[in-house]
Short mmCIF file of C-alpha atoms (C1' of nucleotides) in Angstrom, two decimals:
data_model
loop_
_atom_site.label_atom_id
_atom_site.label_comp_id
_atom_site.label_asym_id
_atom_site.label_seq_id
_atom_site.Cartn_x
_atom_site.Cartn_y
_atom_site.Cartn_z
CA MET A 17 27.60 -31.48 -19.66
CA THR A 18 28.18 -29.00 -22.46
CA GLU A 19 30.80 -26.40 -21.62
CA PRO A 20 29.89 -22.92 -22.92
CA THR A 21 32.16 -19.91 -22.72
CA THR A 22 30.69 -19.10 -19.30
CA PRO A 23 30.11 -22.47 -17.71
CA LEU A 24 28.01 -23.05 -14.63
CA ARG A 25 30.68 -23.86 -12.10
CA ALA A 26 29.89 -25.31 -8.73
CA ARG A 27 29.90 -21.90 -7.14
CA ASP A 28 27.47 -20.45 -9.67
CA ARG A 29 25.13 -23.36 -9.20
CA ALA A 30 25.24 -22.95 -5.45
CA ARG A 31 24.60 -19.26 -5.86
CA ALA A 32 21.61 -19.83 -8.11
CA GLU A 33 20.21 -22.33 -5.67
CA VAL A 34 20.57 -20.05 -2.66
CA MET A 35 19.02 -17.26 -4.69
CA SER A 36 15.95 -19.33 -5.49
CA GLU A 37 15.61 -20.48 -1.89
CA LEU A 38 15.85 -16.85 -0.87
CA LEU A 39 13.06 -15.90 -3.23
CA ALA A 40 10.92 -18.81 -2.12
CA ALA A 41 11.30 -17.89 1.53
CA ALA A 42 10.54 -14.25 0.79
CA ARG A 43 7.48 -15.23 -1.22
CA ALA A 44 6.25 -17.42 1.63
CA ARG A 45 6.63 -14.60 4.14
CA LEU A 46 4.96 -12.17 1.76
CA GLU A 47 1.96 -14.43 1.27
CA SER A 48 1.52 -15.02 4.97
CA GLU A 49 2.18 -11.58 6.41
CA GLY A 50 2.17 -8.96 3.68
CA SER A 51 4.86 -6.77 2.24
CA ALA A 52 4.94 -4.30 5.11
CA ALA A 53 5.94 -7.06 7.52
CA LEU A 54 8.42 -8.69 5.17
CA SER A 55 11.76 -8.33 6.88
CA LEU A 56 15.04 -9.30 5.36
CA ARG A 57 16.27 -10.55 8.71
CA ALA A 58 13.31 -12.88 9.09
CA VAL A 59 13.92 -14.33 5.64
CA ALA A 60 17.57 -14.81 6.57
CA ARG A 61 16.50 -16.65 9.73
CA ASP A 62 14.21 -18.89 7.68
CA LEU A 63 17.20 -19.83 5.59
CA GLY A 64 19.44 -20.29 8.61
CA MET A 65 21.91 -17.66 7.54
CA ALA A 66 23.13 -14.38 8.92
CA SER A 67 21.21 -11.33 7.77
CA SER A 68 24.38 -9.77 6.46
CA ALA A 69 24.91 -12.74 4.15
CA VAL A 70 21.64 -12.02 2.39
CA TYR A 71 23.17 -8.83 1.11
CA ARG A 72 25.51 -10.94 -1.03
CA TYR A 73 22.46 -11.85 -3.08
CA VAL A 74 20.20 -8.85 -2.88
CA PRO A 75 21.40 -5.26 -2.54
CA SER A 76 18.50 -4.11 -0.37
CA ARG A 77 15.08 -4.95 0.96
CA ASP A 78 13.51 -2.86 -1.79
CA ALA A 79 15.36 -4.87 -4.40
CA LEU A 80 14.00 -8.07 -2.92
CA LEU A 81 10.51 -6.62 -3.07
CA THR A 82 11.11 -5.65 -6.68
CA LEU A 83 11.87 -9.28 -7.50
CA LEU A 84 8.62 -10.31 -5.84
CA ILE A 85 6.80 -7.59 -7.75
CA ILE A 86 8.04 -8.97 -11.04
CA GLU A 87 6.99 -12.46 -9.98
CA ALA A 88 3.53 -11.19 -9.11
CA TYR A 89 3.12 -9.34 -12.39
CA ASP A 90 4.11 -12.46 -14.26
CA ALA A 91 1.71 -14.56 -12.21
CA VAL A 92 -1.34 -12.42 -13.04
CA GLY A 93 -0.19 -12.09 -16.61
CA GLU A 94 0.06 -15.84 -16.93
CA VAL A 95 -3.37 -16.40 -15.39
CA ALA A 96 -4.93 -13.95 -17.83
CA GLU A 97 -3.04 -15.28 -20.83
CA LYS A 98 -4.00 -18.84 -20.03
CA VAL A 99 -7.71 -18.10 -19.75
CA ALA A 100 -7.63 -16.10 -22.97
CA ALA A 101 -5.74 -18.84 -24.77
CA ASP A 102 -8.05 -21.59 -23.52
CA ALA A 103 -11.07 -19.70 -24.84
CA HIS A 104 -10.05 -20.18 -28.46
CA GLY A 105 -12.62 -18.49 -30.65
CA ALA A 106 -15.24 -17.92 -27.96
CA ASP A 107 -17.04 -14.60 -27.76
CA PRO A 108 -14.38 -12.05 -26.73
CA ALA A 109 -16.84 -10.34 -24.42
CA GLN A 110 -17.52 -13.51 -22.45
CA THR A 111 -13.83 -14.32 -22.52
CA TRP A 112 -13.14 -10.96 -20.95
CA LEU A 113 -15.53 -11.83 -18.13
CA GLU A 114 -13.69 -15.12 -17.61
CA VAL A 115 -10.32 -13.39 -17.63
CA ALA A 116 -11.55 -10.83 -15.13
CA ARG A 117 -12.96 -13.53 -12.89
CA ALA A 118 -9.71 -15.48 -13.02
CA VAL A 119 -7.69 -12.42 -12.09
CA ARG A 120 -10.06 -11.72 -9.22
CA ARG A 121 -9.72 -15.31 -8.01
CA TRP A 122 -5.95 -15.02 -8.19
CA ALA A 123 -6.08 -11.79 -6.20
CA LEU A 124 -8.29 -13.32 -3.51
CA ASP A 125 -5.98 -16.32 -3.26
CA GLN A 126 -2.84 -14.24 -2.82
CA PRO A 127 -4.06 -10.86 -1.66
CA TYR A 128 -0.64 -9.68 -0.60
CA SER A 129 0.77 -10.25 -4.06
CA PHE A 130 -2.07 -8.24 -5.53
CA GLU A 131 -1.47 -5.48 -3.02
CA LEU A 132 2.19 -5.50 -3.88
CA ILE A 133 1.57 -4.61 -7.50
CA TYR A 134 -1.74 -2.77 -7.55
CA GLY A 135 -1.88 -1.30 -4.07
CA THR A 136 0.18 1.50 -2.61
CA PRO A 137 3.57 1.47 -4.32
CA VAL A 138 6.49 0.34 -2.22
CA ARG A 139 8.35 3.33 -0.85
CA GLY A 140 11.51 4.11 -2.76
CA TYR A 141 10.55 1.76 -5.55
CA ARG A 142 10.99 3.01 -9.08
CA ALA A 143 9.92 0.54 -11.77
CA PRO A 144 12.95 -0.83 -13.56
CA ASP A 145 12.54 -1.87 -17.19
CA ASP A 146 12.35 -5.56 -16.25
CA THR A 147 9.19 -4.82 -14.35
CA VAL A 148 7.52 -3.03 -17.22
CA ARG A 149 7.79 -6.04 -19.48
CA SER A 150 5.99 -8.22 -16.93
CA ALA A 151 3.56 -5.53 -15.85
CA VAL A 152 2.23 -5.07 -19.33
CA ARG A 153 1.17 -8.67 -19.95
CA LEU A 154 -2.33 -8.17 -18.55
CA TRP A 155 -2.75 -5.15 -20.81
CA GLY A 156 -1.69 -7.29 -23.71
CA VAL A 157 -4.48 -9.76 -23.05
CA ILE A 158 -7.08 -7.01 -22.86
CA ILE A 159 -5.92 -5.41 -26.08
CA GLY A 160 -5.91 -8.79 -27.78
CA LEU A 161 -9.51 -9.42 -26.76
CA LEU A 162 -10.62 -6.00 -27.96
CA MET A 163 -8.90 -6.53 -31.30
CA ALA A 164 -10.59 -9.90 -31.65
CA ALA A 165 -13.91 -8.30 -30.84
CA ALA A 166 -13.36 -5.63 -33.46
CA ARG A 167 -12.36 -8.28 -36.00
CA ASP A 168 -15.51 -10.29 -35.22
CA GLY A 169 -17.69 -7.22 -35.47
CA VAL A 170 -18.78 -7.66 -31.85
CA LEU A 171 -17.30 -4.37 -30.68
CA ASP A 172 -19.68 -1.46 -30.82
CA PRO A 173 -17.67 1.22 -32.66
CA ALA A 174 -19.44 4.06 -30.89
CA GLY A 175 -18.39 5.15 -27.46
CA PRO A 176 -16.76 7.98 -25.55
CA ASP A 177 -13.44 7.94 -27.39
CA PHE A 178 -11.17 10.84 -28.21
CA ASP A 179 -8.39 11.54 -30.64
CA PRO A 180 -6.37 8.54 -29.58
CA ALA A 181 -3.21 7.93 -31.54
CA GLY A 182 -1.52 11.14 -30.55
CA ARG A 183 -2.18 10.59 -26.87
CA MET A 184 -1.17 6.97 -26.47
CA ALA A 185 2.33 6.26 -25.26
CA PRO A 186 4.44 4.40 -27.85
CA GLU A 187 4.94 1.53 -25.42
CA ALA A 188 1.22 0.86 -25.28
CA LEU A 189 0.97 0.75 -29.03
CA ALA A 190 3.97 -1.53 -29.17
CA VAL A 191 2.08 -4.01 -27.02
CA ALA A 192 -0.59 -4.08 -29.71
CA GLY A 193 2.11 -4.68 -32.28
CA PHE A 194 2.58 -1.17 -33.65
CA THR A 195 6.08 0.19 -33.35
CA ASP A 196 5.45 3.34 -35.35
CA PRO A 197 2.71 5.49 -33.79
CA THR A 198 1.98 7.24 -37.07
CA THR A 199 0.97 4.00 -38.77
CA VAL A 200 -1.61 3.07 -36.16
CA PRO A 201 -5.12 2.91 -37.61
CA ASP A 202 -7.66 4.94 -35.73
CA ASP A 203 -9.77 1.98 -34.67
CA VAL A 204 -6.76 0.24 -33.13
CA ALA A 205 -5.85 3.33 -31.19
CA ARG A 206 -9.44 3.54 -30.00
CA ILE A 207 -9.07 -0.02 -28.82
CA ALA A 208 -6.02 0.94 -26.80
CA ILE A 209 -8.01 3.64 -25.08
CA ARG A 210 -10.83 1.26 -24.28
CA SER A 211 -8.39 -1.26 -22.91
CA GLY A 212 -7.44 1.35 -20.36
CA THR A 213 -10.99 1.60 -19.15
CA LEU A 214 -11.33 -2.17 -18.87
CA PHE A 215 -8.03 -2.42 -17.03
CA THR A 216 -9.05 0.35 -14.66
CA SER A 217 -12.39 -1.21 -13.86
CA LEU A 218 -10.78 -4.59 -13.25
CA VAL A 219 -8.10 -3.28 -10.92
CA GLY A 220 -10.58 -0.93 -9.29
CA ALA A 221 -13.17 -3.61 -8.64
CA ILE A 222 -10.66 -5.96 -7.07
CA SER A 223 -8.98 -3.23 -5.03
CA VAL A 224 -12.24 -1.94 -3.68
CA GLU A 225 -13.28 -5.42 -2.60
CA LEU A 226 -9.90 -6.52 -1.28
CA PHE A 227 -9.22 -3.32 0.62
CA GLY A 228 -12.52 -3.51 2.44
CA HIS A 229 -14.48 -0.69 0.85
CA LEU A 230 -17.47 -2.87 0.10
CA HIS A 231 -17.62 -4.16 3.63
CA HIS A 232 -20.73 -2.28 4.64
CA VAL A 233 -22.07 -1.80 1.15
CA ALA A 234 -22.36 -4.84 -1.04
CA GLY A 235 -23.57 -8.22 0.08
CA ASP A 236 -22.54 -10.61 -2.66
CA TYR A 237 -19.02 -9.61 -3.69
CA ALA A 238 -18.71 -12.03 -6.60
CA ARG A 239 -21.94 -10.80 -8.10
CA PHE A 240 -21.00 -7.19 -7.55
CA PHE A 241 -17.76 -7.84 -9.35
CA ASP A 242 -19.50 -9.40 -12.33
CA VAL A 243 -21.90 -6.50 -12.58
CA THR A 244 -19.08 -3.98 -12.43
CA ILE A 245 -17.13 -5.79 -15.14
CA ALA A 246 -20.21 -6.13 -17.32
CA THR A 247 -21.07 -2.47 -16.83
CA SER A 248 -17.67 -1.15 -17.80
CA ALA A 249 -17.55 -3.58 -20.71
CA ALA A 250 -20.87 -2.23 -21.92
CA GLY A 251 -19.40 1.25 -21.67
CA VAL A 252 -16.66 0.41 -24.16
CA GLY A 253 -19.04 -1.45 -26.46
CA LEU A 254 -18.63 -5.05 -25.30
CA ARG A 255 -21.87 -6.81 -24.44
CA VAL A 256 -21.24 -9.22 -21.58
CA SER A 257 -24.18 -11.37 -20.48
CA LEU A 258 -24.32 -12.64 -16.90
CA ASP A 259 -25.59 -16.18 -16.26
CA MET B 12 -17.90 31.11 29.57
CA THR B 13 -20.83 28.77 30.13
CA GLU B 14 -20.06 26.09 32.69
CA PRO B 15 -21.47 22.67 31.68
CA THR B 16 -21.39 19.60 33.90
CA THR B 17 -17.97 18.70 32.50
CA PRO B 18 -16.20 22.05 32.20
CA LEU B 19 -13.05 22.58 30.11
CA ARG B 20 -10.45 23.02 32.78
CA ALA B 21 -6.97 24.25 32.03
CA ARG B 22 -5.65 20.72 31.76
CA ASP B 23 -8.32 19.65 29.32
CA ARG B 24 -7.68 22.67 27.16
CA ALA B 25 -3.98 21.96 27.16
CA ARG B 26 -4.64 18.38 26.31
CA ALA B 27 -6.90 19.29 23.40
CA GLU B 28 -4.31 21.71 22.14
CA VAL B 29 -1.46 19.22 22.31
CA MET B 30 -3.68 16.67 20.62
CA SER B 31 -4.39 18.97 17.71
CA GLU B 32 -0.72 19.90 17.39
CA LEU B 33 0.06 16.22 17.38
CA LEU B 34 -2.41 15.60 14.59
CA ALA B 35 -1.13 18.57 12.62
CA ALA B 36 2.45 17.38 12.87
CA ALA B 37 1.46 13.87 11.90
CA ARG B 38 -0.52 15.16 8.95
CA ALA B 39 2.43 17.22 7.80
CA ARG B 40 4.76 14.24 7.96
CA LEU B 41 2.18 12.08 6.19
CA GLU B 42 1.81 14.56 3.35
CA SER B 43 5.54 14.92 2.86
CA GLU B 44 6.75 11.36 3.29
CA GLY B 45 3.85 8.94 3.16
CA SER B 46 2.31 6.68 5.74
CA ALA B 47 5.03 4.03 5.62
CA ALA B 48 7.61 6.56 6.73
CA LEU B 49 5.42 8.18 9.35
CA SER B 50 7.15 7.53 12.64
CA LEU B 51 5.75 8.38 16.01
CA ARG B 52 9.19 9.33 17.26
CA ALA B 53 9.67 11.81 14.44
CA VAL B 54 6.33 13.42 15.21
CA ALA B 55 7.36 13.61 18.85
CA ARG B 56 10.61 15.32 17.86
CA ASP B 57 8.68 17.83 15.74
CA LEU B 58 6.69 18.70 18.83
CA GLY B 59 9.78 18.80 21.04
CA MET B 60 8.56 16.12 23.37
CA ALA B 61 9.73 12.68 24.35
CA SER B 62 8.39 9.85 22.26
CA SER B 63 7.00 8.17 25.33
CA ALA B 64 4.91 11.22 26.10
CA VAL B 65 3.06 10.84 22.82
CA TYR B 66 1.60 7.63 24.16
CA ARG B 67 -0.35 9.69 26.68
CA TYR B 68 -2.38 10.98 23.73
CA VAL B 69 -2.40 8.12 21.29
CA PRO B 70 -2.29 4.43 22.25
CA SER B 71 -0.23 3.32 19.25
CA ARG B 72 1.10 4.28 15.86
CA ASP B 73 -1.80 2.50 14.21
CA ALA B 74 -4.26 4.53 16.25
CA LEU B 75 -2.58 7.72 15.06
CA LEU B 76 -2.89 6.50 11.49
CA THR B 77 -6.54 5.74 12.11
CA LEU B 78 -7.12 9.34 13.10
CA LEU B 79 -5.44 10.48 9.90
CA ILE B 80 -7.56 8.01 7.96
CA ILE B 81 -10.73 9.52 9.35
CA GLU B 82 -9.46 12.99 8.50
CA ALA B 83 -8.74 11.89 4.95
CA TYR B 84 -12.16 10.29 4.50
CA ASP B 85 -13.80 13.45 5.74
CA ALA B 86 -11.66 15.56 3.44
CA VAL B 87 -12.68 13.68 0.28
CA GLY B 88 -16.24 13.51 1.48
CA GLU B 89 -16.28 17.24 2.00
CA VAL B 90 -14.80 17.93 -1.43
CA ALA B 91 -17.43 15.75 -3.09
CA GLU B 92 -20.29 17.16 -1.05
CA LYS B 93 -19.27 20.72 -1.79
CA VAL B 94 -19.11 20.20 -5.55
CA ALA B 95 -22.45 18.40 -5.52
CA ALA B 96 -24.04 21.13 -3.41
CA ASP B 97 -22.64 23.95 -5.57
CA ALA B 98 -24.15 22.35 -8.68
CA HIS B 99 -27.71 23.02 -7.55
CA GLY B 100 -30.05 21.64 -10.16
CA ALA B 101 -27.48 21.05 -12.88
CA ASP B 102 -27.51 17.85 -14.88
CA PRO B 103 -26.61 15.07 -12.43
CA ALA B 104 -24.46 13.37 -15.05
CA GLN B 105 -22.31 16.46 -15.56
CA THR B 106 -22.25 17.04 -11.83
CA TRP B 107 -20.88 13.54 -11.38
CA LEU B 108 -18.06 14.37 -13.78
CA GLU B 109 -17.31 17.49 -11.76
CA VAL B 110 -17.37 15.54 -8.51
CA ALA B 111 -15.05 12.91 -9.95
CA ARG B 112 -12.66 15.56 -11.25
CA ALA B 113 -12.62 17.28 -7.88
CA VAL B 114 -11.85 14.04 -6.08
CA ARG B 115 -9.06 13.33 -8.55
CA ARG B 116 -7.63 16.78 -8.01
CA TRP B 117 -7.76 16.26 -4.27
CA ALA B 118 -5.98 12.94 -4.66
CA LEU B 119 -3.24 14.42 -6.82
CA ASP B 120 -2.77 17.25 -4.34
CA GLN B 121 -2.39 14.93 -1.35
CA PRO B 122 -1.48 11.57 -2.80
CA TYR B 123 -0.43 10.10 0.51
CA SER B 124 -3.82 10.80 2.02
CA PHE B 125 -5.47 9.09 -0.90
CA GLU B 126 -3.13 6.13 -0.53
CA LEU B 127 -3.92 5.97 3.13
CA ILE B 128 -7.60 5.37 2.54
CA TYR B 129 -7.84 3.76 -0.89
CA GLY B 130 -4.47 2.07 -1.18
CA THR B 131 -3.16 -0.96 0.66
CA PRO B 132 -4.81 -1.04 4.08
CA VAL B 133 -2.59 -0.24 7.02
CA ARG B 134 -1.40 -3.42 8.67
CA GLY B 135 -3.27 -4.27 11.83
CA TYR B 136 -5.90 -1.69 11.09
CA ARG B 137 -9.51 -2.72 11.52
CA ALA B 138 -12.05 -0.04 10.66
CA PRO B 139 -13.71 1.26 13.81
CA ASP B 140 -17.24 2.56 13.55
CA ASP B 141 -16.06 6.17 13.59
CA THR B 142 -14.28 5.51 10.33
CA VAL B 143 -17.31 4.04 8.63
CA ARG B 144 -19.34 7.15 9.13
CA SER B 145 -16.68 9.28 7.41
CA ALA B 146 -15.83 6.69 4.79
CA VAL B 147 -19.36 6.55 3.52
CA ARG B 148 -19.74 10.24 2.72
CA LEU B 149 -18.46 9.89 -0.84
CA TRP B 150 -20.92 7.04 -1.40
CA GLY B 151 -23.66 9.30 -0.14
CA VAL B 152 -22.90 11.91 -2.78
CA ILE B 153 -22.94 9.32 -5.54
CA ILE B 154 -26.23 7.86 -4.40
CA GLY B 155 -27.69 11.34 -4.14
CA LEU B 156 -26.71 12.14 -7.72
CA LEU B 157 -28.18 8.89 -9.01
CA MET B 158 -31.43 9.51 -7.18
CA ALA B 159 -31.59 13.01 -8.63
CA ALA B 160 -30.96 11.58 -12.08
CA ALA B 161 -33.74 9.06 -11.62
CA ARG B 162 -36.07 11.80 -10.40
CA ASP B 163 -35.22 13.97 -13.41
CA GLY B 164 -35.74 11.06 -15.78
CA VAL B 165 -32.11 11.33 -16.94
CA LEU B 166 -31.13 7.91 -15.69
CA ASP B 167 -31.50 5.15 -18.25
CA PRO B 168 -33.48 2.47 -16.36
CA ALA B 169 -31.95 -0.35 -18.38
CA GLY B 170 -28.57 -1.74 -17.45
CA PRO B 171 -26.81 -4.77 -16.09
CA ASP B 172 -28.58 -4.84 -12.75
CA PHE B 173 -29.54 -7.80 -10.61
CA ASP B 174 -31.95 -8.55 -7.81
CA PRO B 175 -30.64 -5.78 -5.63
CA ALA B 176 -32.48 -5.24 -2.39
CA GLY B 177 -31.65 -8.59 -0.92
CA ARG B 178 -27.98 -8.26 -1.66
CA MET B 179 -27.30 -4.75 -0.40
CA ALA B 180 -25.99 -4.35 3.10
CA PRO B 181 -28.40 -2.48 5.40
CA GLU B 182 -25.77 0.19 6.02
CA ALA B 183 -25.67 1.10 2.34
CA LEU B 184 -29.41 1.46 2.20
CA ALA B 185 -29.33 3.55 5.35
CA VAL B 186 -27.07 6.01 3.56
CA ALA B 187 -29.80 6.44 0.98
CA GLY B 188 -32.29 7.04 3.79
CA PHE B 189 -33.84 3.60 4.06
CA THR B 190 -33.55 2.01 7.44
CA ASP B 191 -35.80 -0.95 6.70
CA PRO B 192 -34.45 -3.05 3.79
CA THR B 193 -37.86 -4.49 3.05
CA THR B 194 -39.35 -1.07 2.28
CA VAL B 195 -36.75 -0.18 -0.31
CA PRO B 196 -38.25 0.29 -3.76
CA ASP B 197 -36.58 -1.70 -6.49
CA ASP B 198 -35.37 1.31 -8.45
CA VAL B 199 -33.65 2.76 -5.40
CA ALA B 200 -31.90 -0.50 -4.73
CA ARG B 201 -30.82 -0.56 -8.35
CA ILE B 202 -29.37 2.88 -7.81
CA ALA B 203 -27.37 1.61 -4.88
CA ILE B 204 -25.88 -1.08 -7.09
CA ARG B 205 -24.96 1.42 -9.77
CA SER B 206 -23.39 3.69 -7.21
CA GLY B 207 -20.99 0.86 -6.50
CA THR B 208 -19.89 0.75 -10.09
CA LEU B 209 -19.37 4.51 -10.19
CA PHE B 210 -17.45 4.43 -6.94
CA THR B 211 -15.29 1.59 -8.19
CA SER B 212 -14.44 3.31 -11.44
CA LEU B 213 -13.58 6.52 -9.64
CA VAL B 214 -11.29 4.90 -7.11
CA GLY B 215 -9.88 2.62 -9.77
CA ALA B 216 -9.09 5.40 -12.20
CA ILE B 217 -7.33 7.49 -9.59
CA SER B 218 -5.43 4.52 -8.13
CA VAL B 219 -4.25 3.37 -11.51
CA GLU B 220 -2.96 6.82 -12.33
CA LEU B 221 -1.49 7.62 -8.94
CA PHE B 222 0.19 4.26 -8.51
CA GLY B 223 1.95 4.54 -11.84
CA HIS B 224 0.15 1.97 -13.93
CA LEU B 225 -0.53 4.39 -16.76
CA HIS B 226 3.07 5.46 -16.90
CA HIS B 227 3.89 3.74 -20.15
CA VAL B 228 0.36 3.57 -21.43
CA ALA B 229 -1.64 6.74 -21.49
CA GLY B 230 -0.33 10.13 -22.53
CA ASP B 231 -2.87 12.61 -21.25
CA TYR B 232 -3.90 11.44 -17.79
CA ALA B 233 -6.63 14.01 -17.24
CA ARG B 234 -8.26 13.12 -20.51
CA PHE B 235 -7.93 9.42 -19.82
CA PHE B 236 -9.61 9.97 -16.49
CA ASP B 237 -12.52 11.84 -18.06
CA VAL B 238 -13.02 9.12 -20.62
CA THR B 239 -12.99 6.41 -17.97
CA ILE B 240 -15.51 8.26 -15.86
CA ALA B 241 -17.74 8.94 -18.86
CA THR B 242 -17.51 5.33 -19.96
CA SER B 243 -18.50 3.86 -16.63
CA ALA B 244 -21.24 6.46 -16.28
CA ALA B 245 -22.60 5.42 -19.65
CA GLY B 246 -22.56 1.84 -18.41
CA VAL B 247 -24.91 2.65 -15.54
CA GLY B 248 -27.15 4.81 -17.76
CA LEU B 249 -25.74 8.29 -17.13
CA ARG B 250 -24.82 10.21 -20.28
CA VAL B 251 -21.80 12.38 -19.57
CA SER B 252 -20.64 14.62 -22.40
CA LEU B 253 -16.99 15.67 -22.58
CA ASP B 254 -16.25 19.24 -23.72
"C1'" DG C 27 -3.85 21.32 52.36
"C1'" DA C 28 -3.60 16.02 51.45
"C1'" DG C 29 -4.31 12.51 48.12
"C1'" DA C 30 -5.23 11.12 43.49
"C1'" DA C 31 -4.78 11.53 38.80
"C1'" DA C 32 -2.45 13.06 34.83
"C1'" DC C 33 1.74 14.43 32.49
"C1'" DG C 34 6.39 14.42 30.69
"C1'" DA C 35 11.13 12.53 30.53
"C1'" DG C 36 14.39 8.96 30.40
"C1'" DA C 37 16.05 4.36 30.19
"C1'" DG C 38 15.50 0.12 28.21
"C1'" DC C 39 13.84 -3.97 25.24
"C1'" DA C 40 13.24 -6.15 20.96
"C1'" DG C 41 13.08 -5.50 16.43
"C1'" DT C 42 14.49 -3.35 11.82
"C1'" DG C 43 17.84 -2.05 7.43
"C1'" DC C 44 22.35 -1.74 6.36
"C1'" DT C 45 27.68 -1.47 6.72
"C1'" DC C 46 32.14 -3.02 7.96
"C1'" DT C 47 35.49 -6.24 9.14
"C1'" DC C 48 37.23 -10.68 9.65
"C1'" DT C 49 37.60 -15.67 8.47
"C1'" DG C 50 37.45 -19.44 5.79
"C1'" DC C 51 36.65 -21.62 1.18
"C1'" DT C 52 36.77 -21.89 -3.98
"C1'" DG C 53 38.39 -21.30 -8.45
"C1'" DT C 54 42.26 -19.69 -11.30
"C1'" DG C 55 46.66 -18.54 -13.41
"C1'" DA C 56 51.63 -19.16 -13.07
"C1'" DT D 10 51.14 -27.85 -7.65
"C1'" DC D 11 50.64 -23.90 -5.22
"C1'" DA D 12 50.05 -19.15 -4.09
"C1'" DC D 13 46.81 -15.63 -4.73
"C1'" DA D 14 42.50 -13.25 -5.79
"C1'" DG D 15 37.76 -13.26 -5.08
"C1'" DC D 16 33.72 -14.75 -2.98
"C1'" DA D 17 30.41 -16.50 0.77
"C1'" DG D 18 29.19 -16.25 5.28
"C1'" DA D 19 29.37 -14.66 10.28
"C1'" DG D 20 29.43 -11.30 13.72
"C1'" DA D 21 29.60 -6.81 15.66
"C1'" DG D 22 27.85 -2.42 15.42
"C1'" DC D 23 25.16 1.97 14.03
"C1'" DA D 24 21.04 4.41 13.68
"C1'" DC D 25 16.46 3.95 13.64
"C1'" DT D 26 11.71 2.10 14.92
"C1'" DG D 27 7.36 0.89 18.33
"C1'" DC D 28 6.39 0.32 22.81
"C1'" DT D 29 6.78 -0.30 28.11
"C1'" DC D 30 8.15 0.88 32.67
"C1'" DT D 31 9.63 3.80 36.18
"C1'" DC D 32 10.25 8.04 38.35
"C1'" DG D 33 9.67 12.73 39.46
"C1'" DT D 34 6.57 16.80 38.79
"C1'" DT D 35 2.46 19.25 38.04
"C1'" DT D 36 -2.44 19.78 38.32
"C1'" DC D 37 -6.97 18.91 39.81
"C1'" DT D 38 -10.29 17.21 43.48
"C1'" DC D 39 -12.06 16.36 47.81
#
DNA sequence: GAGAAACGAGAGCAGTGCTCTCTGCTGTGA
DNA sequence: TCACAGCAGAGAGCACTGCTCTCGTTTCTC
């Protein structure tokens, strides 16, 4: 009803609507068949339009995939953030286990979305800045938990660290709230390093399970996952107890 | 010169030769452009033959990829086995670091081969038994190192383990030399579990780096890798010292 | 040497990403 | 109010893909 300088005219509304239908159809095809089989023409057919018309909305197939990538990053980020937020005040170590479990559950529920972001990168895809902002949300949760653990005195200060501040990218420190690398206290920088290890073990554990590398090795995947998470957590000084 | 019951006639020799040229061409295209861009027709062109003729040697594109997958598994396995063998008697923990570094180097040198085996699985690919035998070689090295560590008394027996024997797949135990699951001593089964964590952290650390997830986070990738490996090793009771 | 088996080439089918052109429709400024 | 610019969509077409089928030719086997 309000009329701003750039109002939403009928055409713009129609365009936005088609765009969201397009994304929904693409998402559906992604979830059911995987990114490799996601064809722009098939999505166009689902929408009942000519394939050439899709190019009015999306410059290329890779661009469409990029949109789905951002969606996926936001989805995992949201899952992790929600679990962390719901655990108000609980032991950060146990919260980390819950976060990790939730991310694993998300990945098992939509394996193709997980693959899209943490599997083999899409050919010709170069992360645009929009992606980075969404991609980094999971990191943010991990860093937050480690900082809480340090604050609570639950984080074992010893561990295989190394001169950290100088080797962390400014973006990573910015996630933790430090815009000027030189002002970062040593313990915070150490936390950033440890967050990398936790992130790696999380992504690694899910990848290895999802991509079939445990097929002839582990029996109980969920338990194996828990043990892996607990082990890497112990490595960075977080004591996670299982059952 | 010897003439077995099934001698290598001229045709068979030609066939074997074409087959190896085919594989070589496919490998070259894989290394330069990645598996997604590997086209059977392009390989056929490289060999100067009609695309349809390639189907006399390989039933499908996926089958060709499967052959490359086996090659890649054997390549990493060989790298790991060589490093482990060359470290005769050295501290198993340090040897593990060397093995991990060598695998990382291999992955950075031929990223597309690494992707092929540890990235998103090829669509429509279901691991045939030939693959399993090659895929499990890296696991074998890890288990060997852990057993050596246990023998030398270097392996911290404590750690986040769980009732192991019942939950390990028979194939995994077979790698460690135990064909009958019921005869597996508890400590060996524990080792198998820990090998999973080491394997996961190795694959995870390389994936995360290779697939660009450290791009805005870590500065010194090699150092980050070492720290991750050392951390997860510490988690399973192996003390790795860096420099 | 005759018949069978294997080999290679070519045409062809269905599918893909993407471009170009043409036709309507919509929103805008005179 | 009306002509004009810009946009959405459709269709044809190009170059590419995996894969199949057919048709000669070569090679091995009996």
